[in-house]
Amino acid sequence: MNCFSHAFRFLHEDPHFVVGTVLPDWLTLVDRKVRVRTRGAEPFVADREQSMRGLARGIIQHHADDAWFHGCRAFVELNLAFSIELRELLGADAGFRPHLAGHIAIEMLLDAYLTEQDPSQLDLFYDVVRRVSPLSLQNMVNRVAVRQTQKIRDFVPRFVSEGYLYDYLENDLIRYRLNRVLGHVKL
């Protein structure tokens, strides 16, 4: 998904803020039943812990960016075009949602485009993520989310070591990553 697109403007901010900007997308991969929403994050913007304030602000930023991006004309038109093309290529299958596949592909391609502009920024993104304690992050998520999760602690080091956002730069690898995400959501 588009983790880098959410974070790239903020790489010199508080690492917890940066991680907050990608956290809602991470949770769709890590623990689909756990969600962090703006409404749940708002009370933590004034928390006594800076890390918690940063995470909460990042979550809110993520949702504001998604609302803008998913509502902009270019995204809507491109997603519709992808959906039609995918439906024509793959046929009408009740278990396949071309709109979602198109949505995810656009987000991955946006990350690829931003990485191509300055690959060192993706390196910096991974460095920033490394500065956040996975266990501390999991505890903070459990304060914000309605449901609890024990999966963040193991996911973050895997995310960093796998470096899958670099895969978006190659067609075969981006197809592999898109298929993995679609498989994860049972498509």
Tab-separated table of C-alpha atoms in Angstrom:
chain	number	residue	atom	x	y	z
A	1	MET	CA	0.000	0.000	0.000
A	2	ASN	CA	1.148	3.588	0.087
A	3	CYS	CA	3.128	3.839	3.303
A	4	PHE	CA	5.840	5.986	1.779
A	5	SER	CA	3.320	8.393	0.223
A	6	HIS	CA	1.880	9.057	3.656
A	7	ALA	CA	5.234	9.553	5.333
A	8	PHE	CA	7.618	11.168	2.846
A	9	ARG	CA	6.712	14.799	3.664
A	10	PHE	CA	7.401	14.256	7.364
A	11	LEU	CA	10.657	12.312	7.490
A	12	HIS	CA	12.353	15.010	9.566
A	13	GLU	CA	9.537	15.115	12.134
A	14	ASP	CA	9.090	13.047	15.273
A	15	PRO	CA	9.490	9.325	14.347
A	16	HIS	CA	6.248	8.491	16.178
A	17	PHE	CA	4.398	11.000	14.004
A	18	VAL	CA	5.905	9.397	10.886
A	19	VAL	CA	4.869	5.920	12.040
A	20	GLY	CA	1.408	7.269	12.871
A	21	THR	CA	1.007	8.356	9.250
A	22	VAL	CA	1.450	4.748	8.074
A	23	LEU	CA	-0.108	2.886	10.984
A	24	PRO	CA	-3.692	2.652	9.626
A	25	ASP	CA	-2.392	0.970	6.462
A	26	TRP	CA	-0.080	-1.307	8.431
A	27	LEU	CA	-2.988	-2.513	10.523
A	28	THR	CA	-4.870	-3.685	7.429
A	29	LEU	CA	-1.921	-6.028	6.850
A	30	VAL	CA	-1.101	-6.923	10.448
A	31	ASP	CA	-4.428	-7.303	12.208
A	32	ARG	CA	-7.393	-6.438	9.989
A	33	LYS	CA	-9.862	-6.210	12.860
A	34	VAL	CA	-7.831	-3.517	14.619
A	35	ARG	CA	-8.400	0.041	13.446
A	36	VAL	CA	-7.082	3.389	14.579
A	37	ARG	CA	-9.455	6.212	13.738
A	38	THR	CA	-9.238	9.975	13.996
A	39	ARG	CA	-11.876	10.026	16.712
A	40	GLY	CA	-9.886	7.556	18.801
A	41	ALA	CA	-6.609	9.426	18.265
A	42	GLU	CA	-7.870	12.938	19.036
A	43	PRO	CA	-7.820	12.591	22.850
A	44	PHE	CA	-4.131	11.617	22.694
A	45	VAL	CA	-3.012	14.772	20.877
A	46	ALA	CA	-2.658	16.342	24.341
A	47	ASP	CA	-1.153	13.261	26.022
A	48	ARG	CA	1.671	13.817	28.499
A	49	GLU	CA	3.993	11.545	26.462
A	50	GLN	CA	5.488	13.150	23.361
A	51	SER	CA	5.614	9.797	21.560
A	52	MET	CA	1.889	9.296	22.109
A	53	ARG	CA	1.113	12.836	20.951
A	54	GLY	CA	3.186	12.267	17.819
A	55	LEU	CA	1.530	8.938	17.027
A	56	ALA	CA	-1.940	10.418	17.485
A	57	ARG	CA	-1.140	13.386	15.247
A	58	GLY	CA	0.244	11.003	12.606
A	59	ILE	CA	-2.909	8.877	12.646
A	60	ILE	CA	-5.031	11.997	12.203
A	61	GLN	CA	-2.763	13.158	9.362
A	62	HIS	CA	-3.129	9.776	7.639
A	63	HIS	CA	-6.918	9.981	7.626
A	64	ALA	CA	-6.918	13.604	6.451
A	65	ASP	CA	-4.543	12.712	3.602
A	66	ASP	CA	-6.642	9.679	2.623
A	67	ALA	CA	-9.837	11.761	2.581
A	68	TRP	CA	-8.193	14.292	0.266
A	69	PHE	CA	-6.414	11.787	-1.990
A	70	HIS	CA	-9.272	9.328	-2.395
A	71	GLY	CA	-11.623	12.190	-3.199
A	72	CYS	CA	-9.426	13.926	-5.766
A	73	ARG	CA	-10.482	13.700	-9.383
A	74	ALA	CA	-7.278	12.074	-10.655
A	75	PHE	CA	-7.544	9.204	-8.171
A	76	VAL	CA	-11.251	8.614	-8.830
A	77	GLU	CA	-10.813	8.623	-12.611
A	78	LEU	CA	-7.720	6.425	-12.572
A	79	ASN	CA	-9.338	3.967	-10.166
A	80	LEU	CA	-12.421	3.727	-12.391
A	81	ALA	CA	-10.252	3.141	-15.477
A	82	PHE	CA	-8.224	0.442	-13.662
A	83	SER	CA	-11.404	-1.217	-12.416
A	84	ILE	CA	-12.913	-1.409	-15.894
A	85	GLU	CA	-9.680	-2.707	-17.401
A	86	LEU	CA	-9.246	-5.340	-14.695
A	87	ARG	CA	-12.846	-6.498	-15.040
A	88	GLU	CA	-12.369	-6.855	-18.814
A	89	LEU	CA	-9.085	-8.741	-18.390
A	90	LEU	CA	-10.162	-11.045	-15.580
A	91	GLY	CA	-13.887	-11.376	-16.170
A	92	ALA	CA	-16.774	-11.086	-13.771
A	93	ASP	CA	-15.964	-13.118	-10.677
A	94	ALA	CA	-18.046	-12.553	-7.565
A	95	GLY	CA	-14.943	-13.037	-5.401
A	96	PHE	CA	-12.868	-10.416	-7.194
A	97	ARG	CA	-13.186	-6.699	-6.510
A	98	PRO	CA	-11.474	-4.803	-9.338
A	99	HIS	CA	-12.183	-1.462	-7.647
A	100	LEU	CA	-10.110	-2.487	-4.609
A	101	ALA	CA	-7.337	-3.952	-6.763
A	102	GLY	CA	-7.159	-0.733	-8.764
A	103	HIS	CA	-7.137	1.338	-5.581
A	104	ILE	CA	-4.214	-0.620	-4.126
A	105	ALA	CA	-2.293	-0.585	-7.426
A	106	ILE	CA	-2.574	3.214	-7.662
A	107	GLU	CA	-1.235	3.579	-4.133
A	108	MET	CA	1.694	1.254	-4.827
A	109	LEU	CA	2.520	3.073	-8.051
A	110	LEU	CA	2.447	6.401	-6.235
A	111	ASP	CA	4.988	5.061	-3.734
A	112	ALA	CA	7.116	3.858	-6.656
A	113	TYR	CA	6.957	7.257	-8.323
A	114	LEU	CA	7.984	9.075	-5.152
A	115	THR	CA	10.833	6.613	-4.585
A	116	GLU	CA	12.092	7.095	-8.145
A	117	GLN	CA	12.267	10.854	-7.547
A	118	ASP	CA	14.742	10.441	-4.673
A	119	PRO	CA	15.531	6.873	-3.538
A	120	SER	CA	17.482	8.176	-0.533
A	121	GLN	CA	14.189	9.320	0.978
A	122	LEU	CA	12.911	5.740	1.153
A	123	ASP	CA	16.162	4.784	2.904
A	124	LEU	CA	15.509	7.618	5.360
A	125	PHE	CA	11.930	6.408	5.884
A	126	TYR	CA	13.157	2.959	6.915
A	127	ASP	CA	15.735	4.572	9.213
A	128	VAL	CA	12.991	6.611	10.898
A	129	VAL	CA	10.832	3.511	11.410
A	130	ARG	CA	13.798	1.740	13.028
A	131	ARG	CA	13.904	4.454	15.711
A	132	VAL	CA	10.488	3.480	17.098
A	133	SER	CA	10.350	0.642	19.594
A	134	PRO	CA	7.977	-2.032	18.249
A	135	LEU	CA	6.816	-2.997	21.755
A	136	SER	CA	6.236	0.626	22.728
A	137	LEU	CA	4.339	1.161	19.476
A	138	GLN	CA	2.161	-1.876	20.157
A	139	ASN	CA	1.310	-0.529	23.620
A	140	MET	CA	0.413	2.869	22.167
A	141	VAL	CA	-1.762	1.288	19.473
A	142	ASN	CA	-3.601	-0.629	22.166
A	143	ARG	CA	-4.367	2.664	23.909
A	144	VAL	CA	-5.829	4.233	20.752
A	145	ALA	CA	-7.589	1.280	19.120
A	146	VAL	CA	-10.885	-0.181	20.292
A	147	ARG	CA	-9.536	-3.730	19.873
A	148	GLN	CA	-6.202	-4.893	21.231
A	149	THR	CA	-3.431	-6.454	19.169
A	150	GLN	CA	-0.272	-8.361	19.953
A	151	LYS	CA	0.991	-8.392	16.356
A	152	ILE	CA	2.675	-4.986	15.972
A	153	ARG	CA	5.783	-5.932	17.938
A	154	ASP	CA	6.683	-8.675	15.440
A	155	PHE	CA	5.495	-6.849	12.330
A	156	VAL	CA	7.657	-3.724	12.531
A	157	PRO	CA	11.065	-5.477	12.447
A	158	ARG	CA	9.788	-7.703	9.617
A	159	PHE	CA	8.570	-4.626	7.692
A	160	VAL	CA	12.003	-3.016	8.021
A	161	SER	CA	14.074	-6.119	7.240
A	162	GLU	CA	11.932	-7.138	4.265
A	163	GLY	CA	12.030	-3.629	2.756
A	164	TYR	CA	9.161	-4.478	0.448
A	165	LEU	CA	8.548	-0.855	-0.588
A	166	TYR	CA	11.673	-1.147	-2.759
A	167	ASP	CA	9.859	-3.897	-4.690
A	168	TYR	CA	7.422	-1.316	-6.061
A	169	LEU	CA	10.158	-0.150	-8.446
A	170	GLU	CA	10.044	-3.362	-10.516
A	171	ASN	CA	6.986	-4.574	-12.433
A	172	ASP	CA	7.339	-8.257	-11.542
A	173	LEU	CA	7.855	-7.437	-7.873
A	174	ILE	CA	5.001	-4.941	-7.671
A	175	ARG	CA	2.704	-7.558	-9.233
A	176	TYR	CA	3.926	-10.041	-6.609
A	177	ARG	CA	3.234	-7.514	-3.817
A	178	LEU	CA	-0.204	-6.643	-5.198
A	179	ASN	CA	-1.108	-10.333	-5.332
A	180	ARG	CA	0.064	-10.774	-1.732
A	181	VAL	CA	-2.107	-7.895	-0.521
A	182	LEU	CA	-5.103	-9.168	-2.477
A	183	GLY	CA	-4.546	-12.667	-1.089
A	184	HIS	CA	-4.341	-11.227	2.403
A	185	VAL	CA	-7.811	-9.705	1.987
A	186	LYS	CA	-9.061	-12.989	0.501
A	187	LEU	CA	-9.226	-11.850	-3.136
